Amino acid sequence: MKKALITGITGQDGSYLAELLLEKGYEVWGIMRRKATVDYGNVEHIKDKLHLLYGDVTDLSSLVAAMRKSQADEVYNLAAQSFVATSWDTPVGTAEIDGLGVTNMLEAIRLVKPEARFYQASTSEMFGLVQEIPQKETTPLYPRSPYGCAKVYGHYMTRNYRESYGMFACSGILFNHESERRGLEFVTRKITDAAARIAAGKQDVLELGNMDAKRDWGHSEDYVRAMWLMLQQDEPDDYVVATGETRTVRDFVNAAFAALDIRLEWHGQGADEYAVNPATGKTVVKVNPAFFRPAEVELLLGDPAKAEQKLGWKREVSFEQLVRRMVAADAARVAAEG
């Protein structure tokens, strides 16, 4: 029986990955941070099938202890301060978790079990001010946020441990991937939750930032499969995981409301843009300049050719299915609130 250790196991990707590995017969270990109230997050429903340890990627000793206890064959580093907007408020903390935290995990593996295989969760935000369209594994990096900068450090440290120590260390450069388990602070979940509340008469207006920002959106369930595939190869390498399609935030909003049979009418542009529900004549979406980033990432579009050819990976959930699943989950939750 293979053993896997997942940092960030209670998050969106961690929970889907834990389910996948359990299905494949793994003994699954997870690291979670100690809180005043025990919170199993997205693994509440499978917690009895997991071996959970308290630890923190900023604390090397806890990671060494986790490696000794788990004796993991595969380590998936998904722990991160993953909200871009928050990285502007906590740039040092973001760097410690998303940058130095990666080095701590790599060092713990090197000290305890250097033959273990390592996956690092890199991100399309590293491309930032894109130098090439679409973005590939060889595209120059140009991060535009403290989050992106910290992830670049972790990405290159993973490559350096691979080349310096011969470790089996891979980075998955994952483009935006969402799901019904996404945190409410992320724009996609903010949209689907608001659409459900507006349709139920529990919210009046959804306020958003840059409606023209373009992203490559897929489903987390598909993307964790790519993570696993990377660690099953003969040689370690880095891979872009994406859909190869890009859509604006406005497109996502339209799809979310359409899933609730609401067809929006858009008016104005830029900071004055807003959308009306023609059935009621009410404004239900409007732009709030306060939500614009200090340095905007305008376009992210990944080229998944390498992952498709070398890993045999293919996304299964379409953009439309992704949005419908998220809206359905939020609509059910809002209805249950009464």
GROMACS .gro file of C-alpha atoms in nm:
model
  338
    1MET     CA    1   0.000   0.000   0.000
    2LYS     CA    2   0.142   0.338  -0.103
    3LYS     CA    3   0.147   0.617   0.152
    4ALA     CA    4   0.078   0.980   0.062
    5LEU     CA    5   0.116   1.297   0.268
    6ILE     CA    6  -0.091   1.603   0.175
    7THR     CA    7  -0.033   1.952   0.314
    8GLY     CA    8  -0.343   2.171   0.287
    9ILE     CA    9  -0.561   1.861   0.298
   10THR     CA   10  -0.868   2.044   0.429
   11GLY     CA   11  -0.885   2.279   0.130
   12GLN     CA   12  -1.055   2.241  -0.206
   13ASP     CA   13  -0.773   2.058  -0.388
   14GLY     CA   14  -0.661   1.867  -0.080
   15SER     CA   15  -1.004   1.715  -0.030
   16TYR     CA   16  -1.048   1.606  -0.392
   17LEU     CA   17  -0.694   1.465  -0.396
   18ALA     CA   18  -0.754   1.274  -0.071
   19GLU     CA   19  -1.068   1.118  -0.221
   20LEU     CA   20  -0.879   1.020  -0.536
   21LEU     CA   21  -0.593   0.859  -0.344
   22LEU     CA   22  -0.829   0.670  -0.114
   23GLU     CA   23  -1.005   0.531  -0.420
   24LYS     CA   24  -0.667   0.414  -0.549
   25GLY     CA   25  -0.593   0.229  -0.225
   26TYR     CA   26  -0.345   0.472  -0.068
   27GLU     CA   27  -0.291   0.523   0.302
   28VAL     CA   28  -0.354   0.898   0.318
   29TRP     CA   29  -0.190   1.129   0.571
   30GLY     CA   30  -0.268   1.497   0.600
   31ILE     CA   31  -0.123   1.799   0.776
   32MET     CA   32  -0.360   2.055   0.923
   33ARG     CA   33  -0.290   2.366   1.128
   34ARG     CA   34  -0.393   2.377   1.491
   35LYS     CA   35  -0.687   2.613   1.554
   36ALA     CA   36  -0.888   2.707   1.863
   37THR     CA   37  -1.179   2.510   1.715
   38VAL     CA   38  -1.111   2.187   1.529
   39ASP     CA   39  -1.203   2.240   1.165
   40TYR     CA   40  -1.181   1.953   0.917
   41GLY     CA   41  -1.301   2.175   0.632
   42ASN     CA   42  -1.367   1.985   0.310
   43VAL     CA   43  -1.254   1.647   0.450
   44GLU     CA   44  -1.513   1.633   0.729
   45HIS     CA   45  -1.694   1.352   0.544
   46ILE     CA   46  -1.382   1.133   0.512
   47LYS     CA   47  -1.184   1.231   0.822
   48ASP     CA   48  -1.218   0.881   0.973
   49LYS     CA   49  -1.038   0.737   0.669
   50LEU     CA   50  -0.741   0.972   0.702
   51HIS     CA   51  -0.436   0.998   0.929
   52LEU     CA   52  -0.433   1.364   1.032
   53LEU     CA   53  -0.139   1.541   1.195
   54TYR     CA   54  -0.099   1.892   1.328
   55GLY     CA   55   0.176   2.089   1.159
   56ASP     CA   56   0.263   2.401   0.963
   57VAL     CA   57   0.475   2.449   0.651
   58THR     CA   58   0.649   2.743   0.822
   59ASP     CA   59   0.770   2.504   1.096
   60LEU     CA   60   1.038   2.268   0.962
   61SER     CA   61   1.039   2.050   1.275
   62SER     CA   62   0.669   1.969   1.235
   63LEU     CA   63   0.726   1.866   0.873
   64VAL     CA   64   1.020   1.644   0.967
   65ALA     CA   65   0.798   1.480   1.231
   66ALA     CA   66   0.518   1.433   0.975
   67MET     CA   67   0.760   1.263   0.732
   68ARG     CA   68   0.891   1.034   1.006
   69LYS     CA   69   0.542   0.932   1.116
   70SER     CA   70   0.390   0.890   0.770
   71GLN     CA   71   0.696   0.752   0.585
   72ALA     CA   72   0.518   0.890   0.278
   73ASP     CA   73   0.606   0.763  -0.068
   74GLU     CA   74   0.442   1.069  -0.226
   75VAL     CA   75   0.412   1.421  -0.083
   76TYR     CA   76   0.168   1.675  -0.226
   77ASN     CA   77   0.236   2.030  -0.108
   78LEU     CA   78  -0.097   2.211  -0.145
   79ALA     CA   79  -0.072   2.431   0.166
   80ALA     CA   80  -0.074   2.798   0.074
   81GLN     CA   81  -0.206   3.144   0.142
   82SER     CA   82  -0.392   3.116  -0.188
   83PHE     CA   83  -0.602   3.432  -0.203
   84VAL     CA   84  -0.431   3.687  -0.429
   85ALA     CA   85  -0.609   3.990  -0.281
   86THR     CA   86  -0.498   3.897   0.072
   87SER     CA   87  -0.136   3.870  -0.042
   88TRP     CA   88  -0.130   4.249  -0.082
   89ASP     CA   89  -0.233   4.286   0.283
   90THR     CA   90   0.002   4.016   0.415
   91PRO     CA   91   0.298   4.004   0.173
   92VAL     CA   92   0.549   3.876   0.431
   93GLY     CA   93   0.318   3.605   0.563
   94THR     CA   94   0.238   3.500   0.208
   95ALA     CA   95   0.610   3.474   0.128
   96GLU     CA   96   0.676   3.263   0.438
   97ILE     CA   97   0.397   3.016   0.358
   98ASP     CA   98   0.403   3.004  -0.023
   99GLY     CA   99   0.778   3.046  -0.067
  100LEU     CA  100   0.979   2.936   0.236
  101GLY     CA  101   0.714   2.676   0.321
  102VAL     CA  102   0.801   2.491   0.001
  103THR     CA  103   1.170   2.487   0.096
  104ASN     CA  104   1.081   2.353   0.442
  105MET     CA  105   0.882   2.065   0.293
  106LEU     CA  106   1.156   1.981   0.043
  107GLU     CA  107   1.416   1.989   0.319
  108ALA     CA  108   1.206   1.763   0.543
  109ILE     CA  109   1.182   1.509   0.262
  110ARG     CA  110   1.555   1.532   0.191
  111LEU     CA  111   1.639   1.473   0.557
  112VAL     CA  112   1.394   1.190   0.626
  113LYS     CA  113   1.312   1.010   0.301
  114PRO     CA  114   1.483   1.159  -0.006
  115GLU     CA  115   1.342   0.891  -0.236
  116ALA     CA  116   0.987   1.015  -0.174
  117ARG     CA  117   0.820   1.183  -0.471
  118PHE     CA  118   0.718   1.548  -0.432
  119TYR     CA  119   0.449   1.758  -0.598
  120GLN     CA  120   0.451   2.138  -0.570
  121ALA     CA  121   0.136   2.338  -0.640
  122SER     CA  122   0.261   2.615  -0.867
  123THR     CA  123   0.019   2.859  -1.030
  124SER     CA  124  -0.064   3.046  -1.347
  125GLU     CA  125  -0.036   3.368  -1.143
  126MET     CA  126   0.340   3.331  -1.188
  127PHE     CA  127   0.290   3.441  -1.552
  128GLY     CA  128   0.119   3.765  -1.442
  129LEU     CA  129   0.197   4.018  -1.714
  130VAL     CA  130   0.202   3.746  -1.977
  131GLN     CA  131   0.497   3.731  -2.215
  132GLU     CA  132   0.342   3.473  -2.447
  133ILE     CA  133  -0.007   3.353  -2.545
  134PRO     CA  134  -0.088   3.080  -2.461
  135GLN     CA  135   0.138   3.020  -2.162
  136LYS     CA  136   0.353   2.707  -2.165
  137GLU     CA  137   0.611   2.549  -1.935
  138THR     CA  138   0.881   2.755  -2.111
  139THR     CA  139   0.701   3.092  -2.097
  140PRO     CA  140   0.899   3.354  -1.897
  141LEU     CA  141   0.752   3.432  -1.556
  142TYR     CA  142   0.637   3.785  -1.466
  143PRO     CA  143   0.433   3.776  -1.140
  144ARG     CA  144   0.210   4.072  -1.056
  145SER     CA  145   0.127   4.011  -0.689
  146PRO     CA  146   0.303   3.907  -0.366
  147TYR     CA  147   0.126   3.572  -0.409
  148GLY     CA  148   0.268   3.526  -0.758
  149CYS     CA  149   0.617   3.626  -0.644
  150ALA     CA  150   0.613   3.381  -0.353
  151LYS     CA  151   0.494   3.101  -0.582
  152VAL     CA  152   0.780   3.172  -0.825
  153TYR     CA  153   1.027   3.118  -0.540
  154GLY     CA  154   0.865   2.785  -0.448
  155HIS     CA  155   0.857   2.682  -0.813
  156TYR     CA  156   1.229   2.741  -0.863
  157MET     CA  157   1.323   2.582  -0.530
  158THR     CA  158   1.141   2.267  -0.642
  159ARG     CA  159   1.343   2.265  -0.963
  160ASN     CA  160   1.666   2.329  -0.771
  161TYR     CA  161   1.613   2.039  -0.530
  162ARG     CA  162   1.540   1.817  -0.830
  163GLU     CA  163   1.858   1.921  -1.010
  164SER     CA  164   2.085   1.952  -0.704
  165TYR     CA  165   1.983   1.644  -0.504
  166GLY     CA  166   1.832   1.420  -0.771
  167MET     CA  167   1.496   1.427  -0.595
  168PHE     CA  168   1.177   1.332  -0.779
  169ALA     CA  169   1.021   1.678  -0.752
  170CYS     CA  170   0.755   1.812  -0.989
  171SER     CA  171   0.566   2.139  -1.020
  172GLY     CA  172   0.216   2.156  -1.158
  173ILE     CA  173   0.154   2.501  -1.305
  174LEU     CA  174  -0.220   2.491  -1.252
  175PHE     CA  175  -0.445   2.751  -1.408
  176ASN     CA  176  -0.762   2.863  -1.230
  177HIS     CA  177  -0.957   2.564  -1.106
  178GLU     CA  178  -1.277   2.596  -0.912
  179SER     CA  179  -1.549   2.378  -0.761
  180GLU     CA  180  -1.844   2.375  -0.526
  181ARG     CA  181  -1.583   2.347  -0.246
  182ARG     CA  182  -1.413   2.676  -0.338
  183GLY     CA  183  -1.390   2.933  -0.057
  184LEU     CA  184  -1.647   3.213  -0.059
  185GLU     CA  185  -1.374   3.479  -0.080
  186PHE     CA  186  -1.275   3.370  -0.433
  187VAL     CA  187  -1.443   3.557  -0.717
  188THR     CA  188  -1.601   3.250  -0.880
  189ARG     CA  189  -1.765   3.133  -0.560
  190LYS     CA  190  -1.861   3.490  -0.474
  191ILE     CA  191  -2.044   3.501  -0.808
  192THR     CA  192  -2.228   3.168  -0.776
  193ASP     CA  193  -2.324   3.233  -0.414
  194ALA     CA  194  -2.454   3.582  -0.497
  195ALA     CA  195  -2.646   3.457  -0.802
  196ALA     CA  196  -2.819   3.195  -0.584
  197ARG     CA  197  -2.903   3.454  -0.317
  198ILE     CA  198  -3.029   3.711  -0.568
  199ALA     CA  199  -3.250   3.449  -0.735
  200ALA     CA  200  -3.388   3.357  -0.390
  201GLY     CA  201  -3.453   3.722  -0.299
  202LYS     CA  202  -3.191   3.718  -0.022
  203GLN     CA  203  -2.944   3.960  -0.183
  204ASP     CA  204  -2.992   4.264  -0.404
  205VAL     CA  205  -2.664   4.332  -0.584
  206LEU     CA  206  -2.333   4.158  -0.662
  207GLU     CA  207  -2.033   4.393  -0.668
  208LEU     CA  208  -1.720   4.294  -0.863
  209GLY     CA  209  -1.394   4.444  -0.990
  210ASN     CA  210  -1.243   4.411  -1.339
  211MET     CA  211  -1.509   4.246  -1.557
  212ASP     CA  212  -1.269   4.217  -1.853
  213ALA     CA  213  -1.005   4.006  -1.674
  214LYS     CA  214  -0.970   3.677  -1.864
  215ARG     CA  215  -0.904   3.341  -1.700
  216ASP     CA  216  -0.867   2.976  -1.798
  217TRP     CA  217  -1.116   2.798  -1.570
  218GLY     CA  218  -1.137   2.424  -1.501
  219HIS     CA  219  -1.268   2.196  -1.225
  220SER     CA  220  -1.049   2.097  -0.929
  221GLU     CA  221  -1.155   1.733  -0.958
  222ASP     CA  222  -0.988   1.714  -1.300
  223TYR     CA  223  -0.677   1.897  -1.188
  224VAL     CA  224  -0.591   1.679  -0.886
  225ARG     CA  225  -0.588   1.384  -1.126
  226ALA     CA  226  -0.306   1.561  -1.312
  227MET     CA  227  -0.115   1.601  -0.983
  228TRP     CA  228  -0.128   1.228  -0.921
  229LEU     CA  229  -0.026   1.146  -1.278
  230MET     CA  230   0.286   1.362  -1.248
  231LEU     CA  231   0.417   1.147  -0.964
  232GLN     CA  232   0.356   0.823  -1.156
  233GLN     CA  233   0.600   0.906  -1.437
  234ASP     CA  234   0.948   0.762  -1.488
  235GLU     CA  235   1.111   1.104  -1.469
  236PRO     CA  236   1.014   1.422  -1.277
  237ASP     CA  237   0.913   1.730  -1.476
  238ASP     CA  238   0.696   2.043  -1.465
  239TYR     CA  239   0.359   2.064  -1.640
  240VAL     CA  240   0.100   2.327  -1.726
  241VAL     CA  241  -0.250   2.208  -1.639
  242ALA     CA  242  -0.522   2.410  -1.809
  243THR     CA  243  -0.823   2.390  -2.041
  244GLY     CA  244  -0.679   2.594  -2.328
  245GLU     CA  245  -0.988   2.819  -2.317
  246THR     CA  246  -1.021   3.167  -2.171
  247ARG     CA  247  -1.326   3.363  -2.058
  248THR     CA  248  -1.388   3.697  -1.890
  249VAL     CA  249  -1.528   3.748  -1.542
  250ARG     CA  250  -1.836   3.882  -1.723
  251ASP     CA  251  -1.871   3.549  -1.904
  252PHE     CA  252  -1.863   3.367  -1.571
  253VAL     CA  253  -2.132   3.598  -1.432
  254ASN     CA  254  -2.353   3.542  -1.735
  255ALA     CA  255  -2.314   3.164  -1.709
  256ALA     CA  256  -2.395   3.165  -1.336
  257PHE     CA  257  -2.716   3.366  -1.375
  258ALA     CA  258  -2.813   3.169  -1.688
  259ALA     CA  259  -2.795   2.852  -1.477
  260LEU     CA  260  -3.079   3.008  -1.276
  261ASP     CA  261  -3.270   3.109  -1.592
  262ILE     CA  262  -3.177   3.477  -1.553
  263ARG     CA  263  -3.046   3.644  -1.872
  264LEU     CA  264  -2.863   3.963  -1.787
  265GLU     CA  265  -2.860   4.290  -1.983
  266TRP     CA  266  -2.533   4.483  -1.959
  267HIS     CA  267  -2.497   4.862  -1.964
  268GLY     CA  268  -2.211   5.111  -1.933
  269GLN     CA  269  -1.843   5.025  -1.933
  270GLY     CA  270  -1.540   5.023  -1.707
  271ALA     CA  271  -1.612   5.145  -1.355
  272ASP     CA  272  -1.966   5.240  -1.460
  273GLU     CA  273  -2.066   4.896  -1.592
  274TYR     CA  274  -2.372   4.721  -1.448
  275ALA     CA  275  -2.614   4.443  -1.536
  276VAL     CA  276  -2.992   4.439  -1.508
  277ASN     CA  277  -3.231   4.151  -1.466
  278PRO     CA  278  -3.480   4.230  -1.748
  279ALA     CA  279  -3.754   4.034  -1.573
  280THR     CA  280  -3.751   4.271  -1.275
  281GLY     CA  281  -3.576   4.578  -1.416
  282LYS     CA  282  -3.342   4.575  -1.115
  283THR     CA  283  -2.965   4.617  -1.120
  284VAL     CA  284  -2.819   4.291  -0.992
  285VAL     CA  285  -2.448   4.329  -1.082
  286LYS     CA  286  -2.228   4.638  -1.074
  287VAL     CA  287  -1.859   4.725  -1.082
  288ASN     CA  288  -1.693   4.851  -0.766
  289PRO     CA  289  -1.346   5.003  -0.832
  290ALA     CA  290  -1.245   4.906  -0.476
  291PHE     CA  291  -1.214   4.546  -0.599
  292PHE     CA  292  -0.954   4.624  -0.866
  293ARG     CA  293  -0.604   4.485  -0.798
  294PRO     CA  294  -0.307   4.722  -0.751
  295ALA     CA  295  -0.148   4.542  -1.052
  296GLU     CA  296  -0.399   4.358  -1.267
  297VAL     CA  297  -0.343   4.026  -1.443
  298GLU     CA  298  -0.547   4.077  -1.759
  299LEU     CA  299  -0.516   3.744  -1.941
  300LEU     CA  300  -0.430   3.388  -1.846
  301LEU     CA  301  -0.456   3.110  -2.105
  302GLY     CA  302  -0.271   2.783  -2.062
  303ASP     CA  303  -0.144   2.533  -2.317
  304PRO     CA  304  -0.198   2.183  -2.171
  305ALA     CA  305  -0.039   2.000  -2.469
  306LYS     CA  306   0.254   1.860  -2.268
  307ALA     CA  307   0.029   1.726  -1.990
  308GLU     CA  308  -0.208   1.575  -2.243
  309GLN     CA  309   0.068   1.408  -2.444
  310LYS     CA  310   0.306   1.292  -2.169
  311LEU     CA  311   0.063   1.229  -1.882
  312GLY     CA  312  -0.238   1.123  -2.087
  313TRP     CA  313  -0.438   1.381  -1.892
  314LYS     CA  314  -0.760   1.531  -2.025
  315ARG     CA  315  -1.009   1.755  -1.852
  316GLU     CA  316  -1.357   1.602  -1.825
  317VAL     CA  317  -1.567   1.883  -1.676
  318SER     CA  318  -1.654   2.162  -1.921
  319PHE     CA  319  -1.677   2.530  -1.827
  320GLU     CA  320  -2.057   2.517  -1.847
  321GLN     CA  321  -2.072   2.205  -1.627
  322LEU     CA  322  -1.835   2.364  -1.376
  323VAL     CA  323  -2.052   2.674  -1.337
  324ARG     CA  324  -2.376   2.475  -1.321
  325ARG     CA  325  -2.236   2.248  -1.050
  326MET     CA  326  -2.124   2.545  -0.841
  327VAL     CA  327  -2.455   2.728  -0.882
  328ALA     CA  328  -2.659   2.416  -0.801
  329ALA     CA  329  -2.460   2.356  -0.481
  330ASP     CA  330  -2.498   2.718  -0.369
  331ALA     CA  331  -2.868   2.729  -0.459
  332ALA     CA  332  -2.927   2.413  -0.251
  333ARG     CA  333  -2.738   2.561   0.044
  334VAL     CA  334  -2.925   2.891   0.024
  335ALA     CA  335  -3.257   2.705   0.010
  336ALA     CA  336  -3.160   2.498   0.314
  337GLU     CA  337  -3.095   2.817   0.510
  338GLY     CA  338  -3.470   2.887   0.494
   0.00000   0.00000   0.00000
